CSV table of C-alpha atoms and ligand atoms in Angstrom, one decimal:
chain,number,residue,atom,x,y,z
A,1,UNK,CA,4.3,-16.1,27.8
A,2,UNK,CA,6.4,-17.4,24.9
A,3,UNK,CA,10.1,-17.3,25.1
A,4,UNK,CA,11.8,-19.3,22.4
A,5,UNK,CA,13.3,-19.4,18.9
A,6,UNK,CA,11.2,-20.7,16.0
A,7,UNK,CA,12.7,-21.8,12.7
A,8,UNK,CA,11.4,-20.0,9.6
A,9,UNK,CA,11.7,-22.7,7.0
A,10,UNK,CA,11.2,-20.4,3.9
A,11,UNK,CA,13.7,-17.8,5.0
A,12,UNK,CA,16.0,-20.4,6.7
A,13,UNK,CA,16.5,-18.3,9.8
A,14,UNK,CA,15.5,-18.3,13.4
A,15,UNK,CA,12.8,-15.9,14.8
A,16,UNK,CA,13.2,-15.0,18.4
A,17,UNK,CA,9.7,-15.0,20.1
A,18,UNK,CA,9.7,-13.1,23.4
A,19,UNK,CA,6.0,-12.5,23.9
A,20,UNK,CA,6.1,-11.0,27.4
A,21,UNK,CA,7.6,-7.9,26.0
A,22,UNK,CA,4.4,-6.3,24.7
A,23,UNK,CA,3.5,-4.7,28.0
A,24,UNK,CA,6.8,-3.1,28.7
A,25,UNK,CA,6.5,0.6,29.4
A,26,UNK,CA,6.7,2.8,26.4
A,27,UNK,CA,7.6,6.5,26.3
A,28,UNK,CA,8.7,6.9,22.7
A,29,UNK,CA,7.0,8.0,19.6
A,30,UNK,CA,3.5,6.8,18.7
A,31,UNK,CA,1.8,6.9,15.3
A,32,UNK,CA,-0.8,9.7,14.9
A,33,UNK,CA,-4.3,8.4,15.0
A,34,UNK,CA,-6.5,8.3,11.9
A,35,UNK,CA,-7.3,11.6,10.3
A,36,UNK,CA,-10.5,13.0,8.6
A,37,UNK,CA,-12.2,10.7,6.2
A,38,UNK,CA,-10.8,11.1,2.6
A,39,UNK,CA,-12.9,12.4,-0.3
A,40,UNK,CA,-13.5,10.0,-3.2
A,41,UNK,CA,-11.8,12.4,-5.7
A,42,UNK,CA,-8.8,14.7,-5.1
A,43,UNK,CA,-7.9,17.3,-7.8
A,44,UNK,CA,-4.2,17.2,-7.3
A,45,UNK,CA,-3.9,13.4,-6.9
A,46,UNK,CA,-1.8,11.9,-9.7
A,47,UNK,CA,-3.7,8.6,-9.5
A,48,UNK,CA,-7.3,9.9,-9.7
A,49,UNK,CA,-9.1,9.6,-13.0
A,50,UNK,CA,-8.7,12.4,-15.5
A,51,UNK,CA,-5.8,14.0,-13.6
A,52,UNK,CA,-2.3,14.8,-15.0
A,53,UNK,CA,0.8,13.1,-13.7
A,54,UNK,CA,4.3,14.5,-13.4
A,55,UNK,CA,5.2,13.0,-16.7
A,56,UNK,CA,2.6,15.1,-18.3
A,57,UNK,CA,0.5,12.0,-19.2
A,58,UNK,CA,-3.2,12.4,-18.3
A,59,UNK,CA,-5.0,9.5,-16.6
A,60,UNK,CA,-8.0,8.1,-18.5
A,61,UNK,CA,-11.4,8.3,-16.8
A,62,UNK,CA,-11.0,4.7,-15.7
A,63,UNK,CA,-13.8,2.9,-14.0
A,64,UNK,CA,-12.3,-0.2,-12.5
A,65,UNK,CA,-8.5,-0.8,-12.3
A,66,UNK,CA,-5.9,1.3,-14.1
A,67,UNK,CA,-2.3,0.1,-14.9
A,68,UNK,CA,0.5,2.4,-16.0
A,69,UNK,CA,4.3,2.6,-16.1
A,70,UNK,CA,5.6,4.4,-13.0
A,71,UNK,CA,6.7,8.0,-13.7
A,72,UNK,CA,9.4,7.7,-11.1
A,73,UNK,CA,10.6,4.1,-11.6
A,74,UNK,CA,13.0,2.4,-9.2
A,75,UNK,CA,13.9,0.1,-12.1
A,76,UNK,CA,13.8,1.1,-15.8
A,77,UNK,CA,14.7,-0.5,-19.1
A,78,UNK,CA,16.8,2.6,-19.8
A,79,UNK,CA,19.4,1.7,-17.1
A,80,UNK,CA,22.9,1.4,-18.6
A,81,UNK,CA,23.8,-2.1,-19.7
A,82,UNK,CA,27.5,-1.5,-19.7
A,83,UNK,CA,29.0,-0.7,-16.3
A,84,UNK,CA,32.6,0.1,-15.4
A,85,UNK,CA,33.9,-2.7,-13.2
A,86,UNK,CA,34.4,-1.9,-9.5
A,87,UNK,CA,37.8,-2.4,-7.8
A,88,UNK,CA,39.1,-5.5,-6.0
A,89,UNK,CA,36.5,-8.0,-4.6
A,90,UNK,CA,33.6,-5.7,-5.4
A,91,UNK,CA,31.1,-6.8,-8.0
A,92,UNK,CA,28.3,-5.0,-9.9
A,93,UNK,CA,25.8,-5.8,-12.6
A,94,UNK,CA,23.2,-3.9,-14.5
A,95,UNK,CA,19.8,-3.4,-12.7
A,96,UNK,CA,16.9,-2.8,-15.0
A,97,UNK,CA,13.3,-3.6,-15.4
A,98,UNK,CA,9.8,-2.3,-15.7
A,99,UNK,CA,8.0,-0.5,-12.8
A,100,UNK,CA,4.2,-0.2,-13.0
A,101,UNK,CA,1.4,1.1,-10.8
A,102,UNK,CA,-2.0,-0.6,-10.5
A,103,UNK,CA,-4.8,1.6,-9.1
A,104,UNK,CA,-7.4,-0.6,-7.5
A,105,UNK,CA,-10.3,1.8,-8.2
A,106,UNK,CA,-11.1,5.3,-9.5
A,107,UNK,CA,-12.1,6.2,-5.9
A,108,UNK,CA,-9.4,7.9,-4.0
A,109,UNK,CA,-10.8,6.6,-0.7
A,110,UNK,CA,-11.7,3.0,-1.5
A,111,UNK,CA,-9.1,0.7,-0.1
A,112,UNK,CA,-8.5,-2.9,-1.1
A,113,UNK,CA,-10.3,-4.0,2.1
A,114,UNK,CA,-13.5,-2.1,1.0
A,115,UNK,CA,-13.7,-3.4,-2.5
A,116,UNK,CA,-16.5,-5.8,-3.4
A,117,UNK,CA,-15.6,-9.5,-3.7
A,118,UNK,CA,-16.1,-9.3,-7.5
A,119,UNK,CA,-13.7,-6.3,-7.7
A,120,UNK,CA,-11.0,-8.1,-5.8
A,121,UNK,CA,-11.5,-11.1,-8.1
A,122,UNK,CA,-11.0,-8.8,-11.1
A,123,UNK,CA,-7.9,-7.3,-9.5
A,124,UNK,CA,-6.4,-10.8,-9.1
A,125,UNK,CA,-7.1,-11.4,-12.8
A,126,UNK,CA,-5.3,-8.1,-13.6
A,127,UNK,CA,-2.3,-9.4,-11.6
A,128,UNK,CA,-2.5,-12.6,-13.5
A,129,UNK,CA,-2.4,-10.8,-16.8
A,130,UNK,CA,0.4,-8.5,-15.7
A,131,UNK,CA,2.5,-11.4,-14.4
A,132,UNK,CA,2.0,-13.4,-17.6
A,133,UNK,CA,2.9,-10.4,-19.9
A,134,UNK,CA,5.9,-9.4,-17.9
A,135,UNK,CA,7.2,-12.9,-17.2
A,136,UNK,CA,7.2,-13.6,-20.9
A,137,UNK,CA,9.9,-11.0,-21.5
A,138,UNK,CA,13.4,-12.3,-22.0
A,139,UNK,CA,14.9,-9.5,-19.9
A,140,UNK,CA,12.6,-10.2,-16.8
A,141,UNK,CA,13.8,-12.7,-14.2
A,142,UNK,CA,11.2,-12.0,-11.6
A,143,UNK,CA,7.9,-10.1,-11.1
A,144,UNK,CA,7.3,-8.6,-7.7
A,145,UNK,CA,3.8,-7.4,-7.0
A,146,UNK,CA,3.4,-5.5,-3.7
A,147,UNK,CA,1.4,-2.9,-1.9
A,148,UNK,CA,2.6,-0.5,0.7
A,149,UNK,CA,-0.4,0.7,2.7
A,150,UNK,CA,-0.5,3.6,5.1
A,151,UNK,CA,1.7,6.4,6.3
A,152,UNK,CA,3.3,4.0,8.8
A,153,UNK,CA,5.1,2.3,5.9
A,154,UNK,CA,5.9,5.6,4.2
A,155,UNK,CA,3.1,5.9,1.6
A,156,UNK,CA,2.9,9.4,0.3
A,157,UNK,CA,-0.3,9.0,-1.8
A,158,UNK,CA,-3.3,7.3,-0.1
A,159,UNK,CA,-5.0,6.6,-3.3
A,160,UNK,CA,-5.2,2.8,-3.1
A,161,UNK,CA,-2.7,1.2,-5.5
A,162,UNK,CA,0.0,-1.5,-5.7
A,163,UNK,CA,3.2,-1.6,-7.6
A,164,UNK,CA,4.8,-4.1,-9.9
A,165,UNK,CA,8.6,-4.4,-10.3
A,166,UNK,CA,9.6,-6.7,-13.2
A,167,UNK,CA,13.3,-6.9,-12.9
A,168,UNK,CA,16.3,-8.6,-14.5
A,169,UNK,CA,17.2,-9.9,-11.1
A,170,UNK,CA,15.4,-12.0,-8.4
A,171,UNK,CA,14.7,-10.4,-5.1
A,172,UNK,CA,16.7,-11.9,-2.2
A,173,UNK,CA,13.7,-13.3,-0.2
A,174,UNK,CA,12.3,-15.0,-3.3
A,175,UNK,CA,15.7,-16.4,-4.1
A,176,UNK,CA,16.0,-17.8,-0.6
A,177,UNK,CA,12.5,-19.2,-0.6
A,178,UNK,CA,13.1,-20.8,-4.0
A,179,UNK,CA,16.3,-22.4,-2.9
A,180,UNK,CA,14.8,-23.7,0.4
A,181,UNK,CA,11.8,-25.1,-1.5
A,182,UNK,CA,14.0,-26.8,-4.1
A,183,UNK,CA,16.3,-28.4,-1.5
A,184,UNK,CA,13.4,-29.6,0.5
A,185,UNK,CA,11.8,-31.2,-2.5
A,186,UNK,CA,15.1,-32.9,-3.5
A,187,UNK,CA,15.6,-34.3,0.0
A,188,UNK,CA,12.0,-35.3,0.8
A,189,UNK,CA,10.0,-35.3,-2.5
A,190,UNK,CA,7.6,-32.9,-0.8
A,191,UNK,CA,6.7,-29.3,-1.4
A,192,UNK,CA,7.9,-27.3,1.6
A,193,UNK,CA,4.9,-25.0,1.6
A,194,UNK,CA,2.6,-28.0,1.6
A,195,UNK,CA,4.3,-29.2,4.8
A,196,UNK,CA,3.7,-25.7,6.3
A,197,UNK,CA,0.0,-25.9,5.3
A,198,UNK,CA,-0.3,-29.3,6.8
A,199,UNK,CA,1.4,-28.3,10.0
A,200,UNK,CA,-0.9,-25.3,10.3
A,201,UNK,CA,-4.0,-27.4,9.5
A,202,UNK,CA,-3.0,-30.0,12.1
A,203,UNK,CA,-2.5,-27.4,14.8
A,204,UNK,CA,-5.4,-25.2,13.8
A,205,UNK,CA,-4.7,-22.4,16.3
A,206,UNK,CA,-3.3,-20.0,13.7
A,207,UNK,CA,-5.7,-20.6,10.8
A,208,UNK,CA,-7.8,-17.4,10.4
A,209,UNK,CA,-9.9,-18.1,7.3
A,210,UNK,CA,-10.3,-20.8,4.7
A,211,UNK,CA,-12.6,-22.2,2.0
A,212,UNK,CA,-12.4,-25.0,-0.5
A,213,UNK,CA,-9.2,-24.0,-2.2
A,214,UNK,CA,-7.6,-21.1,-0.3
A,215,UNK,CA,-6.4,-20.5,3.3
A,216,UNK,CA,-5.1,-17.7,5.5
A,217,UNK,CA,-3.0,-18.2,8.6
A,218,UNK,CA,-0.5,-16.5,10.9
A,219,UNK,CA,2.5,-18.7,10.5
A,220,UNK,CA,4.1,-20.5,13.5
A,221,UNK,CA,7.3,-18.6,12.6
A,222,UNK,CA,5.6,-15.1,12.2
A,223,UNK,CA,8.1,-12.2,12.5
A,224,UNK,CA,5.5,-9.5,12.9
A,225,UNK,CA,2.5,-9.3,15.1
A,226,UNK,CA,-0.5,-9.8,12.9
A,227,UNK,CA,1.6,-11.3,10.1
A,228,UNK,CA,-0.6,-13.3,7.8
A,229,UNK,CA,0.0,-15.6,4.8
A,230,UNK,CA,-2.8,-16.1,2.2
A,231,UNK,CA,-2.4,-18.9,-0.3
A,232,UNK,CA,-4.1,-21.3,-2.6
A,233,UNK,CA,-4.1,-24.9,-1.1
A,234,UNK,CA,-2.8,-26.4,-4.3
A,235,UNK,CA,0.7,-25.7,-5.3
A,236,UNK,CA,1.1,-23.1,-8.1
A,237,UNK,CA,4.4,-21.4,-8.9
A,238,UNK,CA,2.5,-18.2,-9.5
A,239,UNK,CA,-0.9,-16.6,-9.5
A,240,UNK,CA,-0.9,-17.1,-13.3
A,241,UNK,CA,-1.9,-20.8,-13.3
A,242,UNK,CA,-4.8,-20.5,-10.8
A,243,UNK,CA,-8.1,-21.6,-12.2
A,244,UNK,CA,-11.1,-19.3,-12.2
A,245,UNK,CA,-12.6,-21.1,-9.1
A,246,UNK,CA,-9.2,-20.8,-7.3
A,247,UNK,CA,-9.1,-17.1,-8.1
A,248,UNK,CA,-12.6,-16.7,-6.7
A,249,UNK,CA,-11.7,-18.6,-3.5
A,250,UNK,CA,-8.4,-16.7,-3.1
A,251,UNK,CA,-10.3,-13.4,-3.5
A,252,UNK,CA,-12.7,-14.4,-0.8
A,253,UNK,CA,-10.1,-15.4,1.8
A,254,UNK,CA,-8.0,-12.3,0.9
A,255,UNK,CA,-11.1,-10.0,1.5
A,256,UNK,CA,-11.8,-11.8,4.7
A,257,UNK,CA,-8.3,-11.0,6.0
A,258,UNK,CA,-8.3,-7.4,4.8
A,259,UNK,CA,-11.7,-6.8,6.5
A,260,UNK,CA,-10.5,-8.3,9.8
A,261,UNK,CA,-7.3,-6.2,9.7
A,262,UNK,CA,-9.4,-3.0,9.4
A,263,UNK,CA,-11.8,-4.2,12.1
A,264,UNK,CA,-9.0,-4.8,14.5
A,265,UNK,CA,-8.7,-1.2,15.5
A,266,UNK,CA,-11.5,0.2,13.4
A,267,UNK,CA,-9.0,2.1,11.2
A,268,UNK,CA,-7.4,1.5,7.8
A,269,UNK,CA,-4.8,-1.1,8.7
A,270,UNK,CA,-1.3,-0.4,7.4
A,271,UNK,CA,0.8,-3.2,5.9
A,272,UNK,CA,3.3,-4.3,3.3
A,273,UNK,CA,1.7,-6.9,1.2
A,274,UNK,CA,3.9,-8.9,-1.2
A,275,UNK,CA,3.0,-11.6,-3.6
A,276,UNK,CA,5.7,-14.3,-3.5
A,277,UNK,CA,5.8,-15.9,-6.9
A,278,UNK,CA,8.4,-18.0,-8.6
A,279,UNK,CA,11.2,-16.3,-10.6
A,280,UNK,CA,10.6,-16.1,-14.4
A,281,UNK,CA,14.2,-16.7,-15.4
A,282,UNK,CA,13.6,-20.1,-17.0
A,283,UNK,CA,14.5,-22.2,-14.0
A,284,UNK,CA,12.5,-25.1,-12.7
A,285,UNK,CA,10.2,-23.9,-9.9
A,286,UNK,CA,7.7,-26.7,-9.6
A,287,UNK,CA,8.3,-26.8,-5.8
A,288,UNK,CA,7.6,-23.1,-5.4
A,289,UNK,CA,4.2,-22.5,-3.8
A,290,UNK,CA,2.7,-19.0,-4.6
A,291,UNK,CA,1.5,-17.1,-1.5
A,292,UNK,CA,0.7,-13.6,-0.4
A,293,UNK,CA,2.5,-12.3,2.7
A,294,UNK,CA,1.2,-9.5,4.9
A,295,UNK,CA,3.7,-7.7,7.1
A,296,UNK,CA,1.9,-5.2,9.3
A,297,UNK,CA,4.2,-2.6,10.9
A,298,UNK,CA,2.0,-1.9,13.9
A,299,UNK,CA,1.9,-3.8,17.2
A,300,UNK,CA,-0.8,-1.7,18.6
A,301,UNK,CA,-3.0,1.0,17.1
A,302,UNK,CA,-0.4,3.7,17.6
A,303,UNK,CA,2.7,1.7,18.2
A,304,UNK,CA,5.2,0.8,15.5
A,305,UNK,CA,7.4,-2.3,15.5
A,306,UNK,CA,10.8,-0.8,15.2
A,307,UNK,CA,13.5,-2.7,13.5
A,308,UNK,CA,16.5,-2.2,15.8
A,309,UNK,CA,19.4,-4.0,17.4
A,310,UNK,CA,18.2,-7.7,16.8
A,311,UNK,CA,16.8,-7.1,13.3
A,312,UNK,CA,19.2,-4.5,11.8
A,313,UNK,CA,22.2,-5.1,14.0
A,314,UNK,CA,22.0,-8.9,14.3
A,315,UNK,CA,19.8,-9.9,11.4
A,316,UNK,CA,17.2,-12.0,13.2
A,317,UNK,CA,13.7,-10.8,14.0
A,318,UNK,CA,12.6,-10.5,17.6
A,319,UNK,CA,8.9,-10.9,17.8
A,320,UNK,CA,7.2,-9.3,20.9
A,321,UNK,CA,4.0,-11.2,20.4
A,322,UNK,CA,2.8,-14.8,20.4
A,323,UNK,CA,1.6,-15.9,16.9
A,324,UNK,CA,-1.1,-18.0,18.5
A,325,UNK,CA,-2.6,-15.1,20.5
A,326,UNK,CA,-2.5,-12.7,17.5
A,327,UNK,CA,-4.2,-15.3,15.3
A,328,UNK,CA,-6.9,-15.8,17.9
A,329,UNK,CA,-7.4,-12.0,18.0
A,330,UNK,CA,-7.9,-11.8,14.2
A,331,UNK,CA,-10.1,-14.9,14.2
A,332,UNK,CA,-12.4,-13.4,16.9
A,333,UNK,CA,-13.2,-10.3,14.7
A,334,UNK,CA,-16.1,-9.9,12.4
A,335,UNK,CA,-15.7,-10.5,8.7
A,336,UNK,CA,-18.0,-7.6,7.9
A,337,UNK,CA,-16.2,-4.3,7.4
A,338,UNK,CA,-16.9,-1.9,10.3
A,339,UNK,CA,-17.8,0.9,7.9
A,340,UNK,CA,-20.6,-1.2,6.3
A,341,UNK,CA,-21.6,-2.7,9.6
A,342,UNK,CA,-22.3,0.7,11.3
B,401,LIG,ZN1,-6.6,9.8,-6.0
B,402,LIG,ZN1,7.2,-15.9,1.1
């Protein structure tokens, strides 16, 4: 039983850990169990090769990854630059940017967890190229690369893909992490994330996978059951400056985690994956340490972690699980994907 608050140094907030709550009786909604296996091509999928999208554009017969501008962008360079000022204390500002989609593979049913190591490595290189290209634009202050996976996080099209939002603003979590990292560096001369890595290495109980230059762990301050951070060991402000061996190592650890996630309940494991990279607004982000965060919404195979009173009403996460126990569960799993092991 864990019953305490733990400080999240990157978000600068407390996480309430009440790990005896997992077994409380449940009579609410559960998430439907996995459905029939998906085919590798779907005629009306707007992401499959050769298919038409809503914009009328036709996808090429791509064979590896495929990047295109989102037909329904949440941010667009066509957003109005001049806005009428709001009344009184209210403030507004233009929101614009570029929204892209990256299909991982032409196969409709091939998730990131099932890609070959070389394919994940190639995807990381595509992310590097996208980040460099978009970051170079004067109107882009930040590049957010993320994947929503699974119906549990509201994904309408199961064709494996991630999204890129290159925006004229910096997302709030990144802003907070950058501020905390800079302040820590000014006060101590040390990179905050390096201190986290050191604490995790010294404790060891929450490390799930590592190799020469990359590591994956459930942080001490995890907000979600099965939350995992994947990062290079050396400090890089973004993916863009990783060397080829570092990309290879990161791909290996990333694959290891994705496979364990799927093996946990022998089903495609839903998550929100976000690459936390430094803003590209011209500031000094030498103390920002690039990492990938996984936020899985499920606590059990069919049970969602609901954001409710503490999270939405109060603004602090209440974790029902012990990060040490969840990390041990992930560590005990095979790193061979269940589909290829059968
Ligand atoms: Zn498809
Ligand atoms: Zn982060």
